[in-house]
Structure formats: C-alpha cells, structure tokens
Amino acid sequence: MTITPDYTIHRDKGHYGWNRDIAPVCTVAPGSVVTIETVDASGGQLNRNSTLDEVAALDFDKVNPVTGPVFVEGAEPGDALKVTILDFAPSGWGWTAIIPGFGLLADRFSEPALHIWEYDPDAMAPAAYVSNIRVPLKPFPGTIGVSPAETGDHSVVNPRNVGGNMDTRDLSAGTELHLPVQVPGALFSMGDAHAAQGDGEVCGTAIESPMDITVKLELVKSMKLNFPRFSTPGPVSTHFDAKGYEVCMGIGPDLMTSAKNAVSDMVDLVSVKAGISPPEAYMLCSVCGDLRISEIVDMPDWIVSFYFPKVVLG
Amino acid sequence: MTITPDYTIHRDKGHYGWNRDIAPVCTVAPGSVVTIETVDASGGQLNRNSTLDEVAALDFDKVNPVTGPVFVEGAEPGDALKVTILDFAPSGWGWTAIIPGFGLLADRFSEPALHIWEYDPDAMAPAAYVSNIRVPLKPFPGTIGVSPAETGDHSVVNPRNVGGNMDTRDLSAGTELHLPVQVPGALFSMGDAHAAQGDGEVCGTAIESPMDITVKLELVKSMKLNFPRFSTPGPVSTHFDAKGYEVCMGIGPDLMTSAKNAVSDMVDLVSVKAGISPPEAYMLCSVCGDLRISEIVDMPDWIVSFYFPKVVLG
C-alpha cells in the first residue's frame, strides 16, 4: 500500500445485512482516508484449498459480510457520500462458483461448480484459468453502500438505492462514487471484493477475492440523488478490449429473456472455441464478459448483447 | 471509396418492411463485395435544411426503407450469411430527432425536437453539436438483415432473429456479422445508416445519415444460429472512452424501469454540466451514451447503468 490511511477497519468488524441500528465501528471526519479489510463473499467459508463439497454446503446466513459501518460526521439524509476508490491490497487468491439456484442461467446450470484462482497480488498480471485461458484483473468492491433509512434488517444480497451489493465492475481504482445518504452519519460499509468481473456477473459470482481497500470519504451536502452515481477517471475496458469481442445477441420483447439467450449462446460458443466444458465457460463469461443493451427503442423488440473479450483466449 | 465492389445497389432499389416475396434486385455469388447505397431513416422526408415542422409531419409508412434485397446463390435455411462490414462513404450530414411517442423516455419528452448535423465525410472528425460539444463518429448500418421465413409483410421497425433494425453501434468497419438464413438466397437488405450512436439508441434516433456501405457477403453452411452473432476486430469504445465516463445507475426488479431511471438522471446531469436543455441532452445521450447491465444476478434487484463519455463535453 502506498497510501497511509487515517483509519484501518479490521475484517472482524463486520455485519451481515443492513440495519440502521448497527453501532458504528468508527467515526471519521469528512475527508478521511480509510482502509477497510474485506472478507470474501463466502464469509470465510471457502479458502484457497476448498473443494466442490464446500460450495454445496455453504451456509447462506453467513455469506457476503461487509466491514463497517463507518459513521461520517455531519452526514445527513439528502446528502451524498462521495467515495473515492484509492487503492487495493489484493490477497492473491480467489474463487468463482456456480451456486445452484443462483445466477442468470440457474435453470440450465443446476449443479455446483468451483474454480480456485491464484494470482500475483503485486504484478496483478492476468490470472490463469483452465487450458491456456488468462483473465485480466481489475479489482473493485462488489458491495459498497450506506444504511437504508427504513428500520429493521435488510438483506445484503440485493442492491438498493443506497448502494450495497452492486457488483459493478467499474468501481475500480480512481473512480468517484456518490451514494445517497439516508441516515445520520451515512453508516458506510464495504465488502465482497472482486479481482475481476464482467458487466452483469452472469453466473452469480466473480473472482471472489479477499483484499484490503482504501477509500476517501467526503460529503456533498444536499445532493439529493435518486440512485448511486459514479465517474471514472478514464477508459473502463482496456484490460479486456485489445483483440475485440465475440458478441452474441438476444432479441425480443423482454430484456431479461434476451440477456439469458445471449449468455446461453455465448456459453456454447466459448465452450467450443476454448475446448472447455459449458460450466467452465459459464464461469469464465461471468468474470470477463459484458452484458450491454444494444437497442431499447425499436418497439416492441429490444436487443441485449453479451460481449466476450477475445484476449482472454490468447 | 478504396474498395471496388463487384456490384453496386442503388438507393432507388429499396423496400419498406420485410417480405420473402419481394423480388431480388440482384443475385450474387458467395464471396461477392457489394456496395449498397442507403437512404436515411426518414426515407428522404428530412434533409439538411429540414425544420421541426417536418418532424411532426413525418409519414410513418415511409420511414426506414432498406436497399435490396440481394439474393445470395446457394444460401439455404439453416445457413448463416456472413457479412463483413468493409467501408463507408458517408454523406456529411445527418439528423437526430425526438419523435413523439417514440424513444425510451417518451413519457417525459412528448414534444418533437430536431438537430441537423454537418460533418466532414473525409476526415470524420467529431461532429459539432450545440455549445462546445463534439460527438465522435463511428458509422454503421442501423438496419441490416435477411428475410424472415414467415410469409406476408413484417414491420421494419422491430429487429428479429434474422436481424433487421438492430441499431447496434458496433456493426462498424471490420466487424463480421453472421445472420441466420431462413429463406433461399437469404434476401439481404440494408439501410438506416448512422454516423454515431450509443448502446441503446435511447431517444429513438441516432445521427441518421445517408451513406453508401460496402460489405462482403459469404456463406457458412448449416451454422444453425438462434440469433445474429458478430465479432469485432478490436476495441469498440476508443472513440468515446479517453476521458472516462459519468455513470448514472437504475436499481430495481425491472430492467426496463431501471434503464429509464438511469437515462432520465443522466439527462438531468448532462443538461446541467453542459448548459443545454433537457431535450438537447436527451438527444446527445442517444448519439454517444451507452446502456449497460452492471448486475443481473443479485435477486431480486438488478442494475442498469448509463455511461456518458466525458470526452464529448470537451
């Protein structure tokens, strides 16, 4: 880490789900730089030696812990918390899984699958998968958010207008994220770090990899955002796009159905091109392929396209 | 044009809508290079001197003509027509409009609007909009497809599994597109050229610009595609991404609603940042901003993000 934070929040200071009554683990002034140690999305149930049996046995009450919450002095409902993503200290390992009942193609892929990744946390060179496949890395927090206003417990699985489990791959180093504040102090938490992911996170998991993440927390008073908003410092796809993309399209009146059709066709295409099994291709699509809406106005049929980066196949 | 085609199909050889019984205007062998002159999406009802009144008076029976169809010898149902996009001869002008009742935010923008663009068809430098805004150009055919199997007339407005009005911005020079063949000879047609567009074409129109497009037509026997598929020769966003993106997110259980929320918030943001009216911002979003699905697995809420390229604002 090249940045010296004002505070470090250790990984044992976490919570499951969101609740405005969870006591803050730290109170900081606006402008503070905070390093947050994150636990992987399994909450430590999986490790670099895990096997398939452990995926099938996952306790879902213990998934996706976040570290926090951090109370930001002066934050009030209607403000925005500006989070600048500064730096990552990755662990060097991660996992990707097919979890039965979860993922865009849950109907097609009903059996669990697991891949353990090893990567160089300093060089952050593309990570080896099966065969000769290598996946470029670009780390980000899968879950990053503040507390919802409504009292009581709220699941961490789904994202909300206050952020949370957004699984949005461009929340990477240099990006400035604005989150709508709904409770005094904002109550900021973060977790579920990913070493790589494509837009959509189609199989339901990314390269799930514990890492420490350093952010700067600032306030914008009375910004009154409807949803999170972010700004990237430069191009977002240069790690993927050098050799172009294979693209499968889904065309029809329902965006979700078209997304499934596009990804399912791509799984078949990648499986053949790379000589890997369909489940392996599905997990690969999740960590590097992008879902885009190519057309959303030509009534009554829209197009969702899935972009697979050719560079991954060598 | 640097490529000498085997055939040129002139712009008067066109049709409205799809019908397998439309007589071919040309029969070509697989491997032929064909230049197709396209008419703009208004079918010539708008020109570089048009005013707002002409948008309100558009005859929708005459919109989106395509030039063709071209009969490709040997093409049979189950084959794929491989279309390599080779070259463009742009006209140097185009139009973008808000057409009442059409576009992603038709409920918000009910009044017609029109912008006429002038650009250098040789240099293809970014085209001036209002204020200091300039939009990078990357031409492609908005409508490119083959005849559906089903007899009778079929609207040209919506895309189909045989292609058609796909309005997909990466069908640009160098891209190889595969279309599912459903009738003998494929019956290939093309039109509706765009000088620039973002993913989604959110206001319903792009930079609608007549141009001549040269393609190579080949056959892949028995490919049995479900939908069109394409492959790009390199990065697809380098004309937009140098300075990064402003990104607005829509979060919720319905992808369409989230797309609308993300675009509506971006219209407001761009309007303020650029000092232009919301309708001007909406049209600008359509010609350069991208709709992406950031997350589609965190039940029951998904994220659609709208990416606006900062480079456009200077």
XYZ file of C-alpha atoms in Angstrom:
628
model
C 0.000 0.000 0.000
C 1.372 3.345 -0.982
C -1.281 5.325 0.868
C -1.241 5.799 4.637
C -4.833 5.847 5.807
C -6.256 7.830 8.692
C -8.052 4.704 9.901
C -7.954 0.970 9.286
C -11.100 -1.065 9.875
C -10.188 -4.667 10.508
C -12.038 -7.584 8.981
C -13.518 -8.767 12.269
C -15.543 -5.524 12.441
C -18.312 -6.648 10.142
C -22.012 -7.290 9.843
C -24.479 -9.369 7.823
C -27.173 -7.400 6.068
C -28.080 -3.748 6.594
C -29.677 -2.199 9.652
C -29.532 1.465 10.673
C -29.241 0.415 14.304
C -25.923 -1.393 13.902
C -23.422 0.501 16.053
C -20.653 2.257 14.091
C -17.210 0.707 14.464
C -15.504 4.020 13.770
C -16.405 7.706 13.482
C -14.499 9.800 10.942
C -14.452 13.374 9.722
C -15.292 14.111 6.088
C -12.103 13.904 4.030
C -10.771 10.923 5.945
C -8.907 8.135 4.187
C -9.968 4.724 5.434
C -8.577 1.279 4.700
C -11.184 -1.427 5.008
C -10.155 -5.062 5.243
C -12.759 -7.178 3.470
C -13.699 -10.805 3.873
C -14.561 -12.816 0.744
C -18.217 -13.277 -0.245
C -18.395 -16.707 1.399
C -17.592 -15.058 4.718
C -14.521 -17.243 5.052
C -16.365 -20.495 4.388
C -14.258 -21.042 1.271
C -10.486 -20.813 1.083
C -7.771 -21.472 -1.467
C -7.906 -25.207 -0.715
C -11.681 -25.575 -0.873
C -13.435 -28.284 -2.855
C -16.809 -28.616 -4.523
C -18.391 -30.151 -1.418
C -17.879 -26.889 0.434
C -19.829 -24.980 -2.227
C -22.786 -27.337 -1.834
C -22.603 -26.923 1.956
C -22.468 -23.087 2.040
C -24.407 -21.505 4.922
C -26.265 -18.637 3.276
C -26.808 -16.880 6.576
C -23.070 -16.232 6.596
C -22.492 -15.001 3.045
C -21.475 -11.546 1.933
C -20.401 -9.944 5.209
C -19.406 -6.298 4.964
C -16.877 -4.457 7.105
C -18.159 -1.397 8.959
C -20.242 0.622 9.442
C -18.258 3.845 9.456
C -20.058 6.936 10.798
C -19.155 10.049 8.795
C -19.515 13.191 10.883
C -22.038 15.670 9.547
C -23.661 13.320 7.043
C -27.422 13.817 6.945
C -30.287 12.446 4.867
C -30.314 14.169 1.462
C -26.522 14.477 1.343
C -24.300 12.308 -0.808
C -21.337 10.369 0.496
C -18.549 10.746 -2.058
C -16.343 7.661 -2.004
C -13.120 7.860 -3.979
C -11.679 4.408 -4.607
C -7.977 4.853 -3.961
C -6.127 1.573 -3.685
C -6.326 -2.202 -3.333
C -4.138 -4.698 -1.491
C -5.287 -7.994 -3.033
C -4.729 -11.352 -1.360
C -3.530 -13.290 -4.398
C -6.308 -15.869 -4.421
C -9.985 -16.041 -5.198
C -12.855 -18.331 -6.086
C -15.599 -18.483 -8.689
C -18.548 -20.813 -8.257
C -21.815 -21.908 -9.745
C -24.190 -21.970 -6.796
C -27.385 -23.940 -7.516
C -30.445 -21.686 -7.745
C -28.301 -18.583 -8.225
C -27.070 -16.916 -11.417
C -28.651 -15.820 -14.704
C -28.755 -19.343 -16.155
C -29.793 -21.143 -12.955
C -32.259 -23.233 -14.965
C -29.532 -24.528 -17.279
C -26.768 -24.950 -14.698
C -28.205 -26.738 -11.672
C -25.032 -28.448 -10.450
C -22.441 -26.687 -8.273
C -19.023 -25.877 -9.715
C -15.923 -24.228 -8.260
C -12.708 -22.747 -9.562
C -9.931 -21.540 -7.261
C -7.728 -18.808 -8.696
C -4.168 -17.940 -7.763
C -2.738 -14.630 -8.977
C 0.222 -12.390 -8.237
C -1.087 -9.617 -5.940
C 1.821 -7.331 -6.827
C 2.065 -7.734 -10.589
C -1.719 -8.247 -10.977
C -0.975 -9.970 -14.292
C -3.846 -11.831 -15.964
C -4.842 -14.831 -13.854
C -4.582 -18.367 -15.254
C -7.837 -20.294 -15.644
C -8.075 -23.715 -17.303
C -6.370 -24.582 -20.607
C -4.402 -21.516 -21.851
C -7.017 -19.033 -20.738
C -5.955 -15.960 -18.769
C -8.278 -13.348 -17.302
C -7.113 -9.725 -16.891
C -7.684 -8.370 -13.387
C -9.295 -5.124 -12.277
C -10.293 -5.185 -8.598
C -13.317 -3.489 -7.050
C -15.624 -3.847 -4.043
C -18.687 -5.893 -5.009
C -20.561 -4.497 -2.037
C -20.265 -0.828 -1.161
C -23.042 1.185 0.390
C -24.634 3.047 3.229
C -27.539 2.221 5.514
C -31.117 2.386 4.232
C -33.462 4.698 6.155
C -36.021 2.030 6.929
C -35.615 0.362 10.309
C -35.024 -3.342 10.727
C -32.841 -5.891 8.969
C -32.388 -5.757 5.197
C -30.759 -8.450 3.085
C -27.282 -7.782 1.763
C -27.927 -9.842 -1.364
C -29.836 -7.278 -3.416
C -28.547 -3.774 -4.141
C -30.647 -0.723 -3.205
C -30.847 2.962 -3.990
C -28.252 3.420 -1.222
C -25.879 1.032 -2.986
C -24.892 -2.224 -1.344
C -24.243 -5.359 -3.360
C -23.958 -3.520 -6.660
C -21.359 -5.860 -8.214
C -20.466 -3.117 -10.661
C -17.080 -3.731 -12.180
C -16.088 -0.126 -12.893
C -15.991 0.865 -9.202
C -12.253 0.385 -9.565
C -9.221 2.473 -8.632
C -9.709 6.164 -9.360
C -13.497 6.035 -9.612
C -15.543 8.530 -7.609
C -18.818 7.091 -6.343
C -21.647 9.164 -4.871
C -24.092 7.335 -2.593
C -27.400 8.821 -1.350
C -27.267 9.296 2.432
C -30.459 8.251 4.248
C -29.400 8.134 7.912
C -27.273 10.407 10.113
C -23.587 9.537 9.685
C -24.326 7.638 6.444
C -23.091 4.345 8.018
C -20.740 3.225 5.274
C -19.699 -0.417 4.856
C -17.839 -2.367 2.204
C -17.005 -5.972 1.383
C -17.249 -8.737 -1.227
C -14.127 -7.699 -3.150
C -13.712 -8.966 -6.694
C -10.410 -9.327 -8.552
C -12.241 -9.401 -11.911
C -15.782 -9.411 -13.258
C -17.681 -8.570 -16.411
C -20.780 -6.362 -16.550
C -23.675 -8.460 -15.294
C -21.759 -11.008 -13.164
C -23.749 -13.538 -15.114
C -23.009 -16.787 -13.239
C -23.640 -15.034 -9.912
C -20.025 -14.893 -8.751
C -16.881 -13.066 -9.864
C -13.271 -13.751 -8.885
C -14.257 -13.531 -5.206
C -11.080 -12.449 -3.512
C -10.431 -11.025 -0.058
C -8.489 -7.768 -0.155
C -7.951 -4.516 1.681
C -9.470 -1.476 0.023
C -8.571 2.140 0.719
C -11.132 4.855 0.105
C -11.533 8.546 0.799
C -14.872 9.565 2.318
C -16.234 13.053 1.642
C -19.613 14.732 1.807
C -21.626 16.622 -0.769
C -24.401 18.410 1.075
C -27.988 18.239 -0.185
C -27.121 16.433 -3.424
C -30.477 14.613 -3.328
C -29.520 11.683 -5.547
C -32.133 9.157 -6.648
C -29.555 6.395 -7.057
C -25.791 5.941 -6.805
C -23.785 7.746 -9.468
C -20.118 7.417 -10.371
C -17.419 8.942 -12.516
C -14.483 7.003 -13.949
C -11.064 8.607 -14.483
C -10.522 7.041 -17.906
C -11.403 4.097 -20.153
C -13.052 1.167 -18.386
C -12.391 -1.768 -20.723
C -8.759 -1.508 -21.821
C -7.870 -4.623 -19.827
C -10.325 -6.605 -21.967
C -10.710 -5.000 -25.370
C -7.359 -5.156 -27.211
C -8.385 -8.003 -29.533
C -12.056 -7.117 -29.800
C -15.066 -9.174 -28.822
C -17.193 -12.109 -29.819
C -20.786 -10.955 -29.424
C -23.986 -12.997 -29.083
C -27.337 -11.219 -29.270
C -30.723 -11.846 -27.723
C -33.643 -10.176 -29.500
C -37.199 -9.956 -28.205
C -39.717 -8.059 -26.067
C -38.236 -8.949 -22.659
C -34.776 -7.719 -21.652
C -34.241 -10.494 -19.092
C -35.112 -13.263 -21.559
C -32.845 -11.698 -24.167
C -29.990 -11.469 -21.654
C -30.391 -15.178 -20.906
C -30.478 -16.071 -24.607
C -27.354 -14.035 -25.362
C -25.373 -15.525 -22.465
C -26.527 -19.079 -23.155
C -25.421 -18.838 -26.788
C -22.083 -17.380 -25.674
C -21.513 -20.210 -23.218
C -21.877 -22.637 -26.119
C -19.603 -20.577 -28.375
C -16.851 -20.174 -25.751
C -17.109 -23.818 -24.785
C -16.366 -24.852 -28.379
C -13.753 -22.163 -29.094
C -11.806 -22.774 -25.898
C -12.353 -26.525 -25.608
C -13.776 -26.269 -22.114
C -16.979 -27.559 -20.519
C -20.144 -25.435 -20.559
C -19.961 -24.855 -16.768
C -16.332 -23.719 -17.143
C -17.382 -21.418 -19.986
C -20.268 -20.010 -17.912
C -17.950 -19.116 -15.005
C -15.470 -17.608 -17.471
C -18.216 -15.474 -19.028
C -19.043 -14.153 -15.554
C -15.520 -12.969 -14.778
C -14.809 -11.275 -18.116
C -17.865 -10.861 -20.382
C -20.149 -7.836 -20.549
C -23.920 -7.531 -20.914
C -24.950 -4.478 -22.909
C -28.267 -3.165 -24.121
C -27.648 -2.588 -27.810
C -31.105 -1.249 -28.613
C -34.080 -0.382 -26.389
C -36.379 1.708 -28.594
C -37.435 -0.315 -31.657
C -40.838 -1.345 -30.376
C -41.665 -3.976 -29.359
C -38.331 -5.806 -29.515
C -35.092 -4.901 -27.763
C -31.566 -6.300 -28.037
C -29.299 -7.412 -25.223
C -25.804 -8.387 -26.335
C -23.140 -10.319 -24.480
C -19.581 -9.252 -25.259
C -16.809 -11.806 -24.688
C -13.248 -10.406 -24.899
C -11.111 -12.404 -27.340
C -7.892 -11.504 -25.492
C -8.866 -13.949 -22.760
C -8.458 -16.903 -25.117
C -4.890 -15.895 -26.028
C -14.110 4.505 -51.554
C -10.928 2.477 -51.684
C -12.679 -0.810 -52.445
C -14.015 -1.652 -55.890
C -17.191 -3.670 -55.385
C -18.485 -6.450 -57.590
C -21.933 -4.846 -57.507
C -23.498 -1.529 -56.525
C -27.137 -1.475 -55.454
C -28.552 1.990 -55.960
C -30.746 3.726 -53.436
C -33.877 3.558 -55.580
C -33.817 -0.257 -55.273
C -35.457 -0.419 -51.884
C -38.424 -1.694 -49.946
C -40.444 -0.914 -46.812
C -40.694 -3.756 -44.330
C -39.739 -7.393 -44.859
C -41.478 -9.910 -47.103
C -39.957 -13.080 -48.543
C -41.848 -12.492 -51.786
C -40.104 -9.208 -52.621
C -38.201 -9.836 -55.863
C -34.390 -9.667 -55.524
C -32.768 -6.654 -57.144
C -29.501 -8.515 -57.680
C -28.194 -12.091 -57.492
C -24.613 -12.580 -56.319
C -22.244 -15.464 -55.702
C -20.919 -16.061 -52.174
C -17.769 -14.029 -51.674
C -19.105 -11.025 -53.591
C -18.376 -7.493 -52.472
C -21.432 -5.285 -52.701
C -21.829 -1.537 -52.214
C -25.284 -0.594 -51.024
C -26.464 2.987 -51.220
C -28.720 3.703 -48.251
C -31.437 6.271 -47.741
C -31.742 7.934 -44.321
C -34.275 6.597 -41.809
C -36.849 9.221 -42.768
C -36.865 7.829 -46.284
C -35.816 11.193 -47.635
C -38.568 13.126 -45.837
C -35.906 15.043 -43.884
C -32.903 16.775 -45.383
C -30.107 19.050 -44.200
C -32.435 22.051 -44.338
C -35.360 20.483 -42.521
C -37.191 22.151 -39.647
C -39.171 20.938 -36.671
C -42.465 21.057 -38.572
C -41.224 18.298 -40.846
C -40.562 16.016 -37.862
C -44.126 16.465 -36.653
C -45.416 15.740 -40.165
C -43.406 12.536 -40.799
C -45.296 9.840 -42.716
C -44.511 6.664 -40.792
C -45.448 4.470 -43.739
C -42.345 5.809 -45.451
C -39.751 5.506 -42.696
C -36.759 3.202 -42.561
C -36.562 1.962 -46.144
C -33.870 -0.609 -46.831
C -31.967 -1.156 -50.059
C -32.164 -4.647 -51.549
C -32.901 -7.497 -51.333
C -29.794 -9.251 -52.613
C -30.148 -12.953 -53.428
C -27.030 -14.900 -52.427
C -26.606 -18.035 -54.533
C -26.653 -21.252 -52.544
C -27.976 -19.748 -49.308
C -30.493 -22.074 -47.665
C -32.433 -22.103 -44.405
C -30.104 -23.159 -41.578
C -27.077 -21.483 -43.133
C -25.589 -18.226 -41.889
C -24.925 -15.233 -44.090
C -21.553 -13.842 -43.067
C -21.487 -10.084 -43.673
C -18.136 -8.373 -43.320
C -18.541 -4.627 -42.938
C -15.825 -3.198 -45.165
C -16.236 0.502 -45.796
C -18.446 3.571 -45.566
C -18.876 6.584 -47.833
C -20.744 8.999 -45.557
C -22.750 11.926 -46.863
C -21.523 14.573 -44.422
C -24.890 15.386 -42.869
C -27.395 13.749 -40.582
C -30.316 14.371 -38.262
C -31.318 13.427 -34.730
C -34.879 13.868 -33.551
C -37.231 13.336 -30.687
C -40.313 11.815 -32.287
C -43.384 11.975 -30.006
C -44.414 8.532 -28.761
C -41.047 7.022 -29.647
C -37.882 6.616 -27.552
C -37.091 5.288 -24.068
C -38.332 8.433 -22.284
C -41.394 9.041 -24.473
C -43.440 9.824 -21.347
C -41.051 12.603 -20.297
C -40.315 14.041 -23.740
C -43.594 14.461 -25.579
C -42.626 17.382 -27.844
C -40.752 16.923 -31.119
C -37.167 18.137 -31.423
C -34.652 18.124 -34.259
C -30.938 18.651 -34.665
C -29.254 18.742 -38.074
C -25.594 17.703 -38.081
C -22.916 18.627 -40.563
C -19.645 16.700 -40.517
C -16.610 16.200 -42.728
C -17.178 12.883 -44.556
C -13.482 12.513 -45.322
C -11.866 13.452 -42.001
C -14.766 12.033 -39.971
C -13.662 14.280 -37.096
C -16.035 14.636 -34.135
C -19.201 16.423 -35.224
C -20.189 19.736 -33.640
C -23.442 19.791 -31.644
C -24.624 22.778 -29.611
C -22.354 24.778 -27.284
C -18.807 23.336 -27.410
C -19.980 19.747 -27.593
C -18.479 17.432 -30.201
C -19.522 13.839 -30.838
C -17.000 11.295 -32.174
C -18.250 9.396 -35.219
C -18.286 5.667 -35.927
C -20.645 4.764 -38.777
C -22.709 1.588 -39.062
C -25.911 0.358 -40.731
C -28.824 0.662 -38.279
C -30.803 -1.852 -40.297
C -29.084 -4.950 -41.681
C -30.812 -8.249 -42.118
C -32.285 -11.021 -44.202
C -35.860 -12.066 -44.879
C -37.884 -13.875 -42.225
C -39.292 -17.273 -43.216
C -42.881 -16.377 -42.484
C -44.885 -15.183 -45.468
C -46.520 -11.773 -45.603
C -45.423 -8.276 -44.671
C -43.386 -7.678 -41.498
C -42.621 -4.302 -39.982
C -39.116 -2.941 -40.395
C -39.287 -1.126 -37.055
C -38.523 -4.021 -34.710
C -35.474 -6.265 -35.068
C -35.897 -10.051 -35.365
C -33.838 -13.194 -35.038
C -32.870 -12.617 -38.703
C -31.549 -9.141 -37.853
C -33.182 -6.070 -39.336
C -33.413 -2.820 -37.420
C -30.834 -3.823 -34.818
C -29.413 -0.339 -34.269
C -26.296 -1.908 -32.812
C -23.420 0.521 -32.835
C -20.542 -1.956 -33.077
C -21.555 -3.217 -36.530
C -18.865 -0.862 -37.767
C -15.940 -1.224 -40.176
C -14.122 -4.529 -39.768
C -16.905 -6.304 -37.896
C -18.024 -9.719 -39.134
C -21.750 -10.323 -38.669
C -23.453 -13.698 -39.005
C -27.187 -13.664 -39.766
C -29.434 -16.759 -39.633
C -30.729 -17.577 -43.132
C -34.408 -18.539 -43.253
C -35.275 -18.345 -46.964
C -33.478 -19.486 -50.137
C -30.982 -16.839 -51.230
C -31.089 -15.176 -47.778
C -32.535 -11.949 -49.303
C -30.163 -9.455 -47.738
C -31.062 -5.766 -47.337
C -29.510 -2.821 -45.521
C -30.371 0.790 -44.700
C -30.819 3.330 -41.913
C -27.137 4.274 -41.670
C -25.935 6.019 -38.517
C -22.862 8.226 -38.250
C -22.798 7.787 -34.443
C -24.869 6.172 -31.719
C -24.502 4.871 -28.191
C -25.637 1.448 -26.993
C -29.399 1.622 -26.607
C -30.184 4.477 -29.023
C -32.121 5.877 -26.112
C -34.014 8.795 -27.683
C -35.028 6.575 -30.604
C -32.773 8.128 -33.220
C -29.019 8.302 -33.817
C -27.096 10.600 -36.156
C -29.302 9.455 -39.038
C -27.102 9.921 -42.062
C -27.403 8.600 -45.603
C -24.267 6.821 -46.770
C -23.011 4.094 -49.052
C -21.866 0.936 -47.295
C -19.671 -1.774 -48.760
C -19.934 -5.318 -47.451
C -18.659 -8.755 -48.371
C -21.288 -11.495 -48.412
C -20.253 -15.077 -47.666
C -21.990 -18.255 -46.576
C -21.406 -20.565 -43.630
C -23.376 -23.712 -44.304
C -25.603 -25.238 -41.609
C -24.461 -22.868 -38.845
C -27.934 -23.028 -37.269
C -27.756 -19.761 -35.325
C -30.518 -18.791 -32.886
C -29.812 -15.082 -33.289
C -27.338 -12.820 -35.093
C -23.762 -13.002 -33.800
C -20.817 -10.752 -34.538
C -17.113 -10.403 -33.973
C -15.286 -7.090 -33.718
C -11.684 -6.656 -34.927
C -10.587 -4.632 -31.880
C -11.783 -2.269 -29.140
C -15.248 -0.839 -29.642
C -15.232 2.301 -27.479
C -11.921 4.041 -28.096
C -13.699 6.915 -29.858
C -15.614 7.627 -26.632
C -13.609 6.486 -23.628
C -10.408 8.547 -23.414
C -11.605 10.748 -20.552
C -13.788 8.164 -18.835
C -17.492 8.276 -18.153
C -20.137 9.828 -15.982
C -22.405 6.966 -14.918
C -25.971 7.043 -13.592
C -27.484 3.864 -12.214
C -31.002 2.489 -12.048
C -31.571 -0.196 -9.411
C -34.679 -2.347 -9.057
C -36.507 -5.503 -10.113
C -37.330 -4.427 -13.690
C -34.567 -3.847 -16.230
C -36.690 -1.540 -18.395
C -37.659 0.701 -15.473
C -34.045 0.849 -14.324
C -32.897 1.779 -17.815
C -35.400 4.629 -17.858
C -34.311 5.826 -14.404
C -30.622 5.774 -15.327
C -31.151 7.672 -18.575
C -33.518 10.204 -17.028
C -30.993 11.016 -14.285
C -28.251 11.331 -16.899
C -30.326 13.727 -18.996
C -30.568 15.967 -15.937
C -26.848 15.649 -15.170
C -25.725 16.360 -18.738
C -28.188 19.226 -19.042
C -26.603 20.920 -16.015
C -22.987 20.055 -16.836
C -23.224 21.167 -20.470
C -25.648 24.042 -20.013
C -28.097 22.681 -22.556
C -31.830 21.961 -22.424
C -33.091 18.538 -21.298
C -34.305 17.665 -24.826
C -30.868 18.584 -26.211
C -29.244 16.434 -23.511
C -31.590 13.534 -24.287
C -30.659 13.575 -27.995
C -26.978 13.848 -27.061
C -27.276 10.827 -24.756
C -28.726 8.846 -27.658
C -25.828 9.519 -30.015
C -22.984 8.864 -27.571
C -24.087 7.242 -24.265
C -24.181 3.524 -23.523
C -26.687 1.412 -21.604
C -25.042 -1.469 -19.761
C -26.335 -4.125 -17.416
C -23.973 -3.851 -14.451
C -25.540 -6.634 -12.411
C -28.272 -9.157 -13.231
C -27.989 -11.834 -10.531
C -28.472 -10.257 -7.083
C -32.095 -11.266 -6.614
C -34.482 -9.571 -6.842
C -32.848 -6.289 -7.924
C -30.719 -5.648 -10.996
C -28.689 -2.635 -12.094
C -28.784 -0.883 -15.456
C -26.172 1.858 -15.843
C -25.978 4.632 -18.398
C -22.432 5.621 -19.378
C -21.907 9.120 -20.753
C -18.447 9.758 -22.290
C -16.813 12.843 -20.779
C -14.758 13.481 -23.924
C -17.905 14.737 -25.641
C -18.070 17.754 -23.347
C -14.503 18.786 -24.197
